[in-house]
Structure formats: structure tokens, C-alpha cells
Coordinates of C-alpha atoms in Angstrom, one line a residue:
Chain K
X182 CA 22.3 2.9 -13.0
X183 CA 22.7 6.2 -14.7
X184 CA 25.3 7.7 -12.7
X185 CA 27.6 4.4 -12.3
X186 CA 30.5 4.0 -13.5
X187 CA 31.6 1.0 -13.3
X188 CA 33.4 0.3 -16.6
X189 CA 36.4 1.9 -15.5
X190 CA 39.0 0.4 -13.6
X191 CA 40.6 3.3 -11.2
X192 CA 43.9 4.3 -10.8
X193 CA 45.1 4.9 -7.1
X194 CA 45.2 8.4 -8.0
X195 CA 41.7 8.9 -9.9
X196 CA 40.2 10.8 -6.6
X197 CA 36.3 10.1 -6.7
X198 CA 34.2 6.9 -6.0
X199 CA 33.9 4.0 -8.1
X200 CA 30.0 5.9 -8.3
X201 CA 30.8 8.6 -8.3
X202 CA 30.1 9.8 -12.1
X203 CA 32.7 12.1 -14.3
X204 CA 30.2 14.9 -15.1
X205 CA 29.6 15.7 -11.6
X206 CA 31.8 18.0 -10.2
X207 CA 31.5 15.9 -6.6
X208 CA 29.4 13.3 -4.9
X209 CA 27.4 15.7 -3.0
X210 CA 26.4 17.2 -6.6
X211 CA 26.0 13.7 -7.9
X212 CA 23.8 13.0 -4.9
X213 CA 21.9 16.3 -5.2
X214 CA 21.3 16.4 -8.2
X215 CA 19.8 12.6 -8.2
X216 CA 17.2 14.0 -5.2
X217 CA 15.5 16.4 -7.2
X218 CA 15.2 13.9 -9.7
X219 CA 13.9 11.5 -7.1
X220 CA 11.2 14.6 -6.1
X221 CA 10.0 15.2 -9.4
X222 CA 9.3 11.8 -9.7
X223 CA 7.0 11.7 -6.6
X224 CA 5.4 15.0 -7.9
X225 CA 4.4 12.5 -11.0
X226 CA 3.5 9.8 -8.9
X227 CA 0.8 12.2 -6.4
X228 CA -0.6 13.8 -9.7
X229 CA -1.0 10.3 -10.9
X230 CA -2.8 9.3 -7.9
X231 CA -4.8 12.4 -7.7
X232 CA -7.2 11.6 -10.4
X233 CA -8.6 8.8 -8.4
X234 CA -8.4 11.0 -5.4
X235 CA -10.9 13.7 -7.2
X236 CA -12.8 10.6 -8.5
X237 CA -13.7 9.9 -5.0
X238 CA -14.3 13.0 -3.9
X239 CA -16.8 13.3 -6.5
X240 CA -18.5 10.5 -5.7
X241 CA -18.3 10.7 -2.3
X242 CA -20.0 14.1 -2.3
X243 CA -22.5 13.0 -5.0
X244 CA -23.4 9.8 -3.2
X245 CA -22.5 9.5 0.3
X246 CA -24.8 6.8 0.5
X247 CA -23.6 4.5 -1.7
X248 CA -20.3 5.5 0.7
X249 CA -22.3 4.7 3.7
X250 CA -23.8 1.2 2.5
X251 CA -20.4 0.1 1.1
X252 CA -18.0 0.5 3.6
X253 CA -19.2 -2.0 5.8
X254 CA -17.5 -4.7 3.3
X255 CA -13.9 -3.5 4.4
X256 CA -12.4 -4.3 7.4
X257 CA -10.9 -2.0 9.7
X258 CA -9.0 -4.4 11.2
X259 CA -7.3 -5.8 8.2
X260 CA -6.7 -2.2 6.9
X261 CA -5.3 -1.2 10.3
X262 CA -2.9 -4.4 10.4
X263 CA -2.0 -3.4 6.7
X264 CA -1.4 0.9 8.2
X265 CA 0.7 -0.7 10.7
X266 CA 2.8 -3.2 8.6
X267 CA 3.5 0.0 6.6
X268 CA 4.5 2.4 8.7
X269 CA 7.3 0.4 10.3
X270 CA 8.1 -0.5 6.7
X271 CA 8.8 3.1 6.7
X272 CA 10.6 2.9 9.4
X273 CA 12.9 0.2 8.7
X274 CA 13.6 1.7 5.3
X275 CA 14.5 5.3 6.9
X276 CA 17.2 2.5 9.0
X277 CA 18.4 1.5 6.0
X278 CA 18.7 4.9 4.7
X279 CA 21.3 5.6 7.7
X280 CA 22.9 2.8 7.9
X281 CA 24.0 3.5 3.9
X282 CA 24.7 6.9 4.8
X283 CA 27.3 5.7 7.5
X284 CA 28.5 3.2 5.1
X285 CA 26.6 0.2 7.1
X286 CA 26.7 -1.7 3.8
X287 CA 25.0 -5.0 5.9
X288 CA 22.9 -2.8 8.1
X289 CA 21.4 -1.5 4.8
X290 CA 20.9 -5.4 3.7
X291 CA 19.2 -6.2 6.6
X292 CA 17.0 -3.2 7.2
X293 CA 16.3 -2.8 3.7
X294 CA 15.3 -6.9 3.7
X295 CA 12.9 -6.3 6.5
X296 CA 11.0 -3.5 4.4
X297 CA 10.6 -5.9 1.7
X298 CA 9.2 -8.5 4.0
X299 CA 6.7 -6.1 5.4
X300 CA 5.1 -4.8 1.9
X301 CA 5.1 -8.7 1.2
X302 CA 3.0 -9.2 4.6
X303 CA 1.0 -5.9 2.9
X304 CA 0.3 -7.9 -0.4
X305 CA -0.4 -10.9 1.5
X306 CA -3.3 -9.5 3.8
X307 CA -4.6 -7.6 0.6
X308 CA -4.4 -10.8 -1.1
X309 CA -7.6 -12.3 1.5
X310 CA -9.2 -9.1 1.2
X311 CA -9.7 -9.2 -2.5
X312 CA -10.2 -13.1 -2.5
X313 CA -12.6 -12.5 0.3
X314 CA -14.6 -10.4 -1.8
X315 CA -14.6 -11.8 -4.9
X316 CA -16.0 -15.1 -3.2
X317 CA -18.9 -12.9 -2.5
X318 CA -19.1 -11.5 -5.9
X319 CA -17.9 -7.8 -4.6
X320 CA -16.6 -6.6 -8.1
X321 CA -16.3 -3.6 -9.6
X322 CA -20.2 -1.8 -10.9
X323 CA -20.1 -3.8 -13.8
X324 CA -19.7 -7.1 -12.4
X325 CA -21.2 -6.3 -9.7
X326 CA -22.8 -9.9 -7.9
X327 CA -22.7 -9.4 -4.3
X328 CA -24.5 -12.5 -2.4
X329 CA -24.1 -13.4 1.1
X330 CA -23.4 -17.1 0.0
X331 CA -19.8 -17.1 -0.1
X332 CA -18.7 -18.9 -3.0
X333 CA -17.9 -22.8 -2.7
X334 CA -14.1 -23.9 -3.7
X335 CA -14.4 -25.7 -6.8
X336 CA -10.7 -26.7 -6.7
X337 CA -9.0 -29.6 -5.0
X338 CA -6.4 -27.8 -3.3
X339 CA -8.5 -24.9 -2.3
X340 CA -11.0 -27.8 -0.6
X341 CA -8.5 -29.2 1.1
X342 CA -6.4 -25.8 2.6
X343 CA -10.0 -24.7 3.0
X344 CA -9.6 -21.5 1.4
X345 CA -11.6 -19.9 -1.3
X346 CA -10.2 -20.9 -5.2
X347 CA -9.5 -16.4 -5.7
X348 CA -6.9 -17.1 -3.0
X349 CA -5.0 -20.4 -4.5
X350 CA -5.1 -18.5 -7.6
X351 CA -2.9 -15.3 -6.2
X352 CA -0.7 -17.7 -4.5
X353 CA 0.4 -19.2 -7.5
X354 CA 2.9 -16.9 -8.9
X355 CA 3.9 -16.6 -4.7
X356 CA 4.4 -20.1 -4.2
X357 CA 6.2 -20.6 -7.9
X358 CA 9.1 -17.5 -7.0
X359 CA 9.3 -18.6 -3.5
X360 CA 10.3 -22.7 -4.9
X361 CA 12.3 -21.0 -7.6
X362 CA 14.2 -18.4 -5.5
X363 CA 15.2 -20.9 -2.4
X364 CA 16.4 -23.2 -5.7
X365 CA 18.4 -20.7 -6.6
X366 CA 20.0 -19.3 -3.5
X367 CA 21.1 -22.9 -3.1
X368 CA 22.3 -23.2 -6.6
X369 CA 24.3 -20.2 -6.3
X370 CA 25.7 -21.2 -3.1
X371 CA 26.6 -24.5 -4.5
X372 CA 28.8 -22.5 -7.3
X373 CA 30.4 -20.6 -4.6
X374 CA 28.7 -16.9 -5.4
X375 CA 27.6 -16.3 -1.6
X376 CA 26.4 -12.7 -2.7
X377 CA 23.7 -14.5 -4.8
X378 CA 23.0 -16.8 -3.0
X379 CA 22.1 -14.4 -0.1
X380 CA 20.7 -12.5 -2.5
X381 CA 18.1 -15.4 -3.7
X382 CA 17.8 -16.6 0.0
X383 CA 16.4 -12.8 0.9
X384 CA 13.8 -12.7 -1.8
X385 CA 12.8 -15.8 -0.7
X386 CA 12.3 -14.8 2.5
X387 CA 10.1 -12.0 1.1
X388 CA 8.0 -14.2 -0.6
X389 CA 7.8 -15.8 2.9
X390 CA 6.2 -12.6 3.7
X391 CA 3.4 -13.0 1.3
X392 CA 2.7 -15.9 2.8
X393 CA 2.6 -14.8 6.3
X394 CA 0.5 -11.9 5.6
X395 CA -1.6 -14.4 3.8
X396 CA -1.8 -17.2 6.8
X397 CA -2.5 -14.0 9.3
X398 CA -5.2 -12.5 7.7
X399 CA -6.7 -15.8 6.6
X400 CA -6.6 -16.8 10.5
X401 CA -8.4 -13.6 11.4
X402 CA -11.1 -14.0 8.6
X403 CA -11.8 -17.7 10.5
X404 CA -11.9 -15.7 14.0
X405 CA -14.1 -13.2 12.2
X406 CA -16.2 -15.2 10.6
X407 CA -17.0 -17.8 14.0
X408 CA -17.3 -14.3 16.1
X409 CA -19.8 -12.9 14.1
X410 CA -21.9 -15.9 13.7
X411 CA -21.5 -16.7 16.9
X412 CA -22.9 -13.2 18.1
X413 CA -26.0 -13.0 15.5
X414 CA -26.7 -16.5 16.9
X415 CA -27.5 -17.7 13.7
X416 CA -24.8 -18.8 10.8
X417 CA -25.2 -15.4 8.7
X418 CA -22.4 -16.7 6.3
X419 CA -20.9 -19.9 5.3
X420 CA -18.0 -20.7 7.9
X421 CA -16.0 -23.1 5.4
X422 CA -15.5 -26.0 8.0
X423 CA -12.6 -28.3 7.6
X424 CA -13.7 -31.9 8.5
X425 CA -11.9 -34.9 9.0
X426 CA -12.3 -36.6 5.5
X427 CA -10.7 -33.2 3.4
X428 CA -13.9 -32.3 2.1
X429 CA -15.0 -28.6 3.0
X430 CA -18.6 -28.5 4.4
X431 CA -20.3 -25.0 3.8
X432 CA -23.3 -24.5 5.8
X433 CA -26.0 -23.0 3.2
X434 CA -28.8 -21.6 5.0
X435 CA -32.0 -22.0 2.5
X436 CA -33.0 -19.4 0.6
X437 CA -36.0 -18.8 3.0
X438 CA -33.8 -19.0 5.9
X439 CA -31.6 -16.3 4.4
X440 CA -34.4 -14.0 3.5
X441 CA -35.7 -13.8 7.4
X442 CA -31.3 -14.5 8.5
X443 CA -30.4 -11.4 6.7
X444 CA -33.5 -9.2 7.8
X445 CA -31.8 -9.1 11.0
X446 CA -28.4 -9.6 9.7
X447 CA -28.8 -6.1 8.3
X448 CA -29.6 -4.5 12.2
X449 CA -26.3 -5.6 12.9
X450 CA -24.0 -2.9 12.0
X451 CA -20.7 -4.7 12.6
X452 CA -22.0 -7.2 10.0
X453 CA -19.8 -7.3 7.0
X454 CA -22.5 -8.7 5.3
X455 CA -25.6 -7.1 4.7
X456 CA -28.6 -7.8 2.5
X457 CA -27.9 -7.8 -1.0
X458 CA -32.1 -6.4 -1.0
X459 CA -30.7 -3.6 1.2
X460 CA -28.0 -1.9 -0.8
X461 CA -28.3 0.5 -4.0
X462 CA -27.8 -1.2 -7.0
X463 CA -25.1 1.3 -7.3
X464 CA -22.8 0.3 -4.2
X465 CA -20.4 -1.5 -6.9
X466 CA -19.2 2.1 -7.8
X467 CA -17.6 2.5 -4.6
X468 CA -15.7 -0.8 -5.7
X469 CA -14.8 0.5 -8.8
X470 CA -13.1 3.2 -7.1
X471 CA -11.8 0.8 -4.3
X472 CA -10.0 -1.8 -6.6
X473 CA -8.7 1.3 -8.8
X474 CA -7.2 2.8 -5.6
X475 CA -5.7 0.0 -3.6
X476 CA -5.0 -1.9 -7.1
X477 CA -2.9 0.7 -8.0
X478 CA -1.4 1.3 -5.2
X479 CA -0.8 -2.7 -4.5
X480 CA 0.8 -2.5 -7.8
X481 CA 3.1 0.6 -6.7
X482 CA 4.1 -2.0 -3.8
X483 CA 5.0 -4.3 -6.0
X484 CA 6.9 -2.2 -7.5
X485 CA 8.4 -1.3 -4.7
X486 CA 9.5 -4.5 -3.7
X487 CA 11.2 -5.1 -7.2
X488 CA 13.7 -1.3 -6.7
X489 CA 14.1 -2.8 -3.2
X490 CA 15.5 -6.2 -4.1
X491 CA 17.9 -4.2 -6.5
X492 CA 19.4 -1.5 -3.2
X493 CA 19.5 -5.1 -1.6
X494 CA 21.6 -7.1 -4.1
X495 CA 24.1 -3.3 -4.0
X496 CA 24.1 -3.7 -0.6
X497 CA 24.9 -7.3 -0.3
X498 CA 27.9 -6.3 -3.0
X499 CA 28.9 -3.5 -0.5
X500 CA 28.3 -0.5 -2.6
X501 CA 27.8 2.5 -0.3
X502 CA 29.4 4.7 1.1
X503 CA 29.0 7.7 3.2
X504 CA 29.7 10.0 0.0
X505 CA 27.6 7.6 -2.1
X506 CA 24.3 6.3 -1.0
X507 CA 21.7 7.9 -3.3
X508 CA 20.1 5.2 -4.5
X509 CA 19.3 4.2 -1.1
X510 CA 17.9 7.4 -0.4
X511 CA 16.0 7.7 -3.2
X512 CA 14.2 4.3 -3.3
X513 CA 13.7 5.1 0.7
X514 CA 11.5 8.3 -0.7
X515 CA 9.2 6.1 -3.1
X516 CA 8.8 3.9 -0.6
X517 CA 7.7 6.7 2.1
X518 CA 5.3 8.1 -1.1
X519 CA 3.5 4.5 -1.0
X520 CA 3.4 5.1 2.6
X521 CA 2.2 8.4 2.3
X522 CA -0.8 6.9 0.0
X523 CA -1.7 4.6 1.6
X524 CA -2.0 6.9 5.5
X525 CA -4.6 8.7 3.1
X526 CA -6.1 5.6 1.1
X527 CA -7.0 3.8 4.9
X528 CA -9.3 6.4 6.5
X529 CA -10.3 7.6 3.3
X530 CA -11.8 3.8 2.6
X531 CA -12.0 2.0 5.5
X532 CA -12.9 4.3 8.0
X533 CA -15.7 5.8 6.7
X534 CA -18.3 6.2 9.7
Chain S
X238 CA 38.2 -0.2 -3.1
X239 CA 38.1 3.0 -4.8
X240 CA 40.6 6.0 -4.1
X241 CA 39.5 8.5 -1.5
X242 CA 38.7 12.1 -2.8
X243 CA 40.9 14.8 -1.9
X244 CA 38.2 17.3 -0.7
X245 CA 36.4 15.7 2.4
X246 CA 32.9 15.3 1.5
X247 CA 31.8 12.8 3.4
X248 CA 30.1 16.0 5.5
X249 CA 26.9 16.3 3.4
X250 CA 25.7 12.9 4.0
X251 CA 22.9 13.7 7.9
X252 CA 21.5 10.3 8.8
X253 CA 18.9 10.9 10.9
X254 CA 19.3 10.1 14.9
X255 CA 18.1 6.4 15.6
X256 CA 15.7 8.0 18.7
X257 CA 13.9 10.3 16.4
X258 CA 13.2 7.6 13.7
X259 CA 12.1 5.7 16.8
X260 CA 9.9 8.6 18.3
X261 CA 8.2 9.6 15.0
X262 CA 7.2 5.6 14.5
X263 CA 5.6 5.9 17.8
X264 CA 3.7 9.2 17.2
X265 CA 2.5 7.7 14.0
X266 CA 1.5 4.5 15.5
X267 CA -0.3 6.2 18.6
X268 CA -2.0 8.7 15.1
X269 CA -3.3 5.3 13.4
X270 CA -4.9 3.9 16.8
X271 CA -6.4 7.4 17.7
X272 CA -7.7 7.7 13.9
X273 CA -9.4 3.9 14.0
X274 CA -10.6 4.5 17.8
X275 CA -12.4 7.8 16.3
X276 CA -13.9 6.6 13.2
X277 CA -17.6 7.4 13.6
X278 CA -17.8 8.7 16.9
X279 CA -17.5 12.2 15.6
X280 CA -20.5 12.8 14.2
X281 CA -20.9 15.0 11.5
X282 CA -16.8 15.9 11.8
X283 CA -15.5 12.4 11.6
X284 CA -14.3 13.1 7.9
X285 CA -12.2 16.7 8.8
X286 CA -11.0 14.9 11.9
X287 CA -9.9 11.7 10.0
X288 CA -8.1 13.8 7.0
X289 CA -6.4 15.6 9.9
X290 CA -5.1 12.8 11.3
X291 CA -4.3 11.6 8.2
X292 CA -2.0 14.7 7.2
X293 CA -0.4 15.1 11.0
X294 CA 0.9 11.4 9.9
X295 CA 1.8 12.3 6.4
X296 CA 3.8 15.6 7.9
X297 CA 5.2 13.3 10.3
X298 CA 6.4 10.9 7.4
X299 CA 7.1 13.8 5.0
X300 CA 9.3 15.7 7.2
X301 CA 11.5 13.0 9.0
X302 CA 11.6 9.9 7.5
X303 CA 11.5 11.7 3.9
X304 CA 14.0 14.1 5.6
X305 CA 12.4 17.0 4.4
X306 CA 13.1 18.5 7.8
X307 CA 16.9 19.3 6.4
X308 CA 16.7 18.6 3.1
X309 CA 16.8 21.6 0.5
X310 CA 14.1 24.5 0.4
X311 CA 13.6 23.9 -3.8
X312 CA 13.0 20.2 -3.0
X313 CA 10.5 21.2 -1.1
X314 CA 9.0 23.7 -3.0
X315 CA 9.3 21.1 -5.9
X316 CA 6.6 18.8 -3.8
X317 CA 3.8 20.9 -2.2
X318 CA 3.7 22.4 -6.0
X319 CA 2.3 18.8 -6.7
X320 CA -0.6 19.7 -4.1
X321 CA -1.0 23.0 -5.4
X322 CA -1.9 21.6 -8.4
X323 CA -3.6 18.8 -6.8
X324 CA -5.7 21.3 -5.4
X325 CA -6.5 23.3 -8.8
X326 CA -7.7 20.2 -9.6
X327 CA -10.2 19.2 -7.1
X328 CA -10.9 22.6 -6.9
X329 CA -12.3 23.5 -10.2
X330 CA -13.7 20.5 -10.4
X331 CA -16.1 20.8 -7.3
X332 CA -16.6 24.2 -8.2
X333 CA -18.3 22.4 -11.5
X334 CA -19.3 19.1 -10.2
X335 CA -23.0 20.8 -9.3
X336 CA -24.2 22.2 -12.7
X337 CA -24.5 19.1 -14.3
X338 CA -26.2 16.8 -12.5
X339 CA -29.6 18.1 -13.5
X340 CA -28.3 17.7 -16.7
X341 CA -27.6 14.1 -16.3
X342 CA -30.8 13.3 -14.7
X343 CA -32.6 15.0 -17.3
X344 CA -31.4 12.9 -20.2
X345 CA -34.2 10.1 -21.1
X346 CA -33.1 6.6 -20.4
X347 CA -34.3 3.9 -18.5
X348 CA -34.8 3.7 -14.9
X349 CA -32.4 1.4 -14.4
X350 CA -29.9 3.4 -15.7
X351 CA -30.0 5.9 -13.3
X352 CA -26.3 6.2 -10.9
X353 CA -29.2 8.6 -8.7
X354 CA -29.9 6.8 -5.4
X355 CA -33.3 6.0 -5.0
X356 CA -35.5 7.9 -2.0
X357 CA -36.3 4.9 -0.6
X358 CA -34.7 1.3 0.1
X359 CA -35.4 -1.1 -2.6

């Protein structure tokens, strides 16, 4: 925190903010001069994002076939749930912006708790979309292995959840913090440091998010899934079916089966799964461009989520003030920059007609 | 609790009315359903229309919840100059992206290493 200065102990009549930093002449300057900071930062952060943004423009005026065959893989619905999820993120976090700026020190905590739920529920949907496609080896060109068998769960807990192994394996470090954190929160409150404890029980809570984004999107997948079998009246994918003895029965059409499924499979164009014979070998570059884009940007949530659980720790410890709340405000403008990205990244990738 | 400053300047802090927060969530929620209900009905203007959309919502976002309605003109400036050069370089480079290709495809190497899409469906 650059511009704390919380070293020194003030004397009644030191006249600025515990925050308030000796080389500004005032707060407002203090606070001015941290938002053009904050600004040229997010100038950084859309040139950084703007070399995958010519990338696809490139290829999407090279190739608009490629564009055209691959888009059918993403799911509009997911994506939409995901544009949704964020924007009242955005919302929630401008809350918490006012509530600092009126000195609201627990409004801030709570709003600012809620945004870090929501980019949790973000990383959680993304976290079935990628595990969903790397089942069905939709990698990046290189890797590129794209079959309409969906890949069979090798591992024991994945057979028995009935989810694919991709997913277990991203939940890991999820369902490690989220042990570890409600551990915590109860440790602290057992050595009587209620801050940090609500401070542990709130990143718990956000790793709760994860989950629920997860559970959600995995429920929709199933609906999904049934639906579209269901209306091609013939199983065009694997429905992993849960039965009563824990082991996961996949229903593998034969290869012939799939050759004359699939034929008609591809005449469906709400199919998210077309004949691999159908696409250009070169659909996998979309992906490339795909993962890059919403990888980086999942990672900028991330990110996110980490400056977030620091205003919410200040908050819980009652630091603003209506004369000092820049930190609030400028982790309120990243945030609204991954919003921003993302209100370009969703029609630019899923809605591609 | 630390000493209160002798000039008032609590002023400069403007949070944003609660019912404009709410209306701009709203406008941006009613943007995302119009953008999904007109993805690929618009024929050959589904892209302009859906980068449209897309930058009424980013304005919306931009100007309230990233304040930029009141905030400082330099501030301001200091961002769209990120576009402007955003723009330089897309611009340039789609100005360039069309003399090469021939280029590319002229260079001997195996069929399969092609990135042109084939004429017909494999």
C-alpha cells in the first residue's frame, strides 16, 4: 500500500487520515493522483488485450469459415449466464464503491464479497466449459483431437460424481482452499481475531462460488446433453449415466453407427457436435485464439478475485472513509476493465452467426 | 480513529445515486438479451450490429459504473488514447494483412500444411 501510512502513530493534532500520505498536499490529491495511476494501468491492460483482439480479426477476416464451423462448440447459453454473472458483478462492485465513499466500511464488505462470489460462479461455469471440451479433445491447433466420443472418466471420483476427470482435476486447488479457508476462519475465531475469521469465512464463501458456478453449469450440460439427444432421436453423444451400483455407463454408439449418427447429426445446426469429417482441419486455430482470449482473461479474474479479497480484509478492518477510499475505487475500475473484456470477448466468440 | 483535517474535504468524494447504478444494470441486462436474441438473424450485419451492442454496453459501463461520467477530462483522454492506438494497430495491420497471403501460399510445402481452407468439404 504505497500511499499508507500506517507506521506512525498520530497525534490528536496531526490533521490528515491515518491514509492519508505526507507528500500529498490533501486526500483529494492523494486520491487523484492514485486514479490516473489506476487509468494508465487499464490503458496497459487494453493494449495488452489488443494483440489477441487483432489476432482475431485477422483470422476472422482470413478465415471466416473456420469461424463459421467452430463456433458451434460454444455455448450461448453458458456464455450468456457467464455476461450476466458479470455484469451484476459490476454492479455490486460500483455498491461497494459508494458505500466506501460514504464511509459504509460493512456495506463495502458485503458488496465487495458478493463481487467476489460472482467472478467465482464466472470461473466455475468456465471451469465445465473447458473440461467439456477437453473431454472431446477441443484443444488448441496443435493438439487438436476433436471426436464426438466424449472421453470416459478414468478416475474413481470422477466415476462416481459422474463428471469428466478435466473437471475433478480443476476442482482440486477449489476444494483444497475452500477446506483450508473454512479451517482457518474457525481457527481464527477460536483465537479470538473475529476480523480474520470473517475474513477466512468470506473467501470461503467465494470458493463456494466456484463451486456453484460449477454445480449450475454441470446441471445444464446434463439438460443439454438429454435435450439434444432427445430431439435428434438418436444418442448423438455419450450422456454419462449415473446408475445404481456407482459405475458410470457411457453409451458408445459403434463406429458404424456414428458414421450414419453424425451424417445427420451435422444437419442439425443447434448440434454442439458436429462431424469431426465435416470441419477443416484447421478449426483448432479458432481454439488457439479462444483459450488465449478467455484464458487470459479467466486469469485476469483471478486476479481479480485475489485485489478483491485484499479491499475486503480493509474493509472488514474499517479502513475507509469518505476522504479515503481509493483503493476501493481503483480495484472497482479493474474490475469494470474485466467487465468491459469480457461484453467484447462474448459476442465476439460465442455469438458468431 | 484518526484526527479530522481542518479543510473539509470530504466534498470530492460523488458516489453514484443507488437508482442509476440500478437503471444502467437493467439497460445492460436488457443489451445482453437483445445481443443473444439477434445473433444470426441479421444476415450479412449480424457482426456491426453485435459490436454495436457490444460498445452501447461498454459506454454504459465506462461512463457510470467507471464514473467516467464525472470523473476528470485527462482521465479520460488518458483511456480512449489506449483505443487510438488500439486502432493504429488493427489499422495498419489490415491495411497489410492482404499482400501476403499469396506470398504464403506460394511457398512450397506439403499440402497438409496449408492454414488455406479447402474449396470443398473434406
Amino acid at each position: 500500500m504505497a500511499v499508507a501510512d500506517t507506521a506512525h502513530h498520530h497525534d490528536h493534532h496531526h490533521d490528515h487520515g491515518e491514509f492519508i500520505a505526507h507528500h500529498f498536499d490533501n486526500a483529494e490529491q492523494q486520491f487523484d493522483s492514485g486514479k490516473l495511476g489506476i487509468w494508465i494501468f487499464l490503458v496497459t491492460e487494453v493494449l495488452f488485450f489488443s494483440g489477441l483482439f487483432v489476432a482475431y480479426t485477422l483470422w476472422r477476416y482470413h478465415h471466416p469459415e473456420i469461424f463459421q464451423q467452430a463456433h458451434v462448440f460454444l455455448d450461448k447459453v453458458l456464455g450468456g449466464i457467464n455476461t450476466v454473472v458479470l455484469l451484476f458483478s459490476s454492479l455490486t462492485m460500483a455498491l461497494a464503491v459508494r458505500c466506501s465513499q460514504m464511509s459504509n466500511n460493512r456495506g463495502t464488505a458485503f458488496y465487495t464479497l458478493i463481487t467476489m462470489v460472482c467472478a467465482a460462479i464466472f470461473l466455475g461455469v468456465k471451469a465445465i466449459e473447458y473440461s467439456h471440451k477437453w473431454d472431446q479433445g477441443i484443444l488448441v491447433r496443435s493438439l487438436w483431437a476433436y471426436t464426438t466420443d466424449h472421453q470416459e472418466a478414468q478416475w474413481t471420483l470422477s466415476k462416481q460424481l459422474g463428471i469428466s476427470d478435466w473437471l475433478v482435476a480443476l476442482s482440486i486447488i477449489p476444494a483444497i482452499l475452500l477446506v483450508a479457508f473454512i479451517a482457518l476462519s474457525i481457527i481464527a475465531r477460536l483465537v479470538a481475531n473475529p476480523i480474520l475469521s470473517k475474513f477466512f469465512a468470506g473467501l470461503a464463501i467465494t470458493v463456494g462460488g466456484y463451486f456453484l458456478g460449477a454445480v449450475g453449469g454441470h446441471i445444464y450440460m446434463l439438460n443439454y446433453e438429454a435435450q439434444s439427444a432427445a430431439n435428434s432421436g438418436h444418442a448423438q453423444v455419450a450422456p454419462l449415466v449415473l446408475h445404481a451400483d456407482d459405475k458410470v455407463a457411457t453409451d458408445h454408439p459403434t463406429a458404424a453407427a456414428h458414421g450414419v449418427d453424425h451424417h445427420h447429426a451435422g444437419e442439425h445446426h443447434d448440434s454442439h457436435h458436429p462431424d469431426p469429417k465435416s470441419l477443416d482441419r484447421d478449426v483448432g486455430i479458432f481454439f488457439s485464439i479462444y483459450y488465449c482470449m478467455t484464458g487470459l482473461h479467466a486469469v485476469h479474474i483471478l486476479g481479480g478475485i485475489g485485489f478483491l479479497s485484499w479491499i475486503f480484509y480493509r474493509s472488514l478492518k474499517g479502513h475507509w472513509r469518505s476522504d479515503y477510499f481509493g483503493p476501493v475505487e481503483y480495484v472497482g475500475l479493474y474490475w469494470h476493465l474485466v467487465d468491459l473484456i469480457w461484453i467484447y470477448l462474448f459476442p465476439m466468440l460465442y455469438l458468431i452467426d | 480513529m484518526a484526527g479530522h483535517s481542518h479543510h473539509d474535504e470530504h466534498h470530492f468524494a460523488h458516489p453514484a445515486p443507488i437508482k442509476l447504478l440500478l437503471a444502467v444494470f437493467f439497460a445492460l441486462i436488457f443489451l445482453t438479451i437483445l445481443t443473444v436474441a439477434t445473433s444470426g438473424k441479421m444476415g450479412p450485419f449480424g457482426t456491426i450490429v453485435a459490436m454495436a451492442i457490444a460498445t452501447a454496453k461498454a459506454a454504459l459501463v465506462c461512463l457510470f459504473f467507471m464514473h467516467m461520467f464525472w470523473d476528470k477530462s485527462f482521465n479520460v483522454l488518458v483511456f480512449f488514447s489506449s483505443f487510438l492506438f488500439v486502432s493504429l494497430f488493427i489499422g495498419f495491420t489490415m491495411l497489410d494483412t492482404d499482400h501476403y497471403q499469396n506470398t504464403i501460399d506460394a511457398f512450397p510445402r506439403a499440402p497438409e500444411q496449408t492454414t488455406v481452407a479447402p474449396t470443398e468439404m473434406k
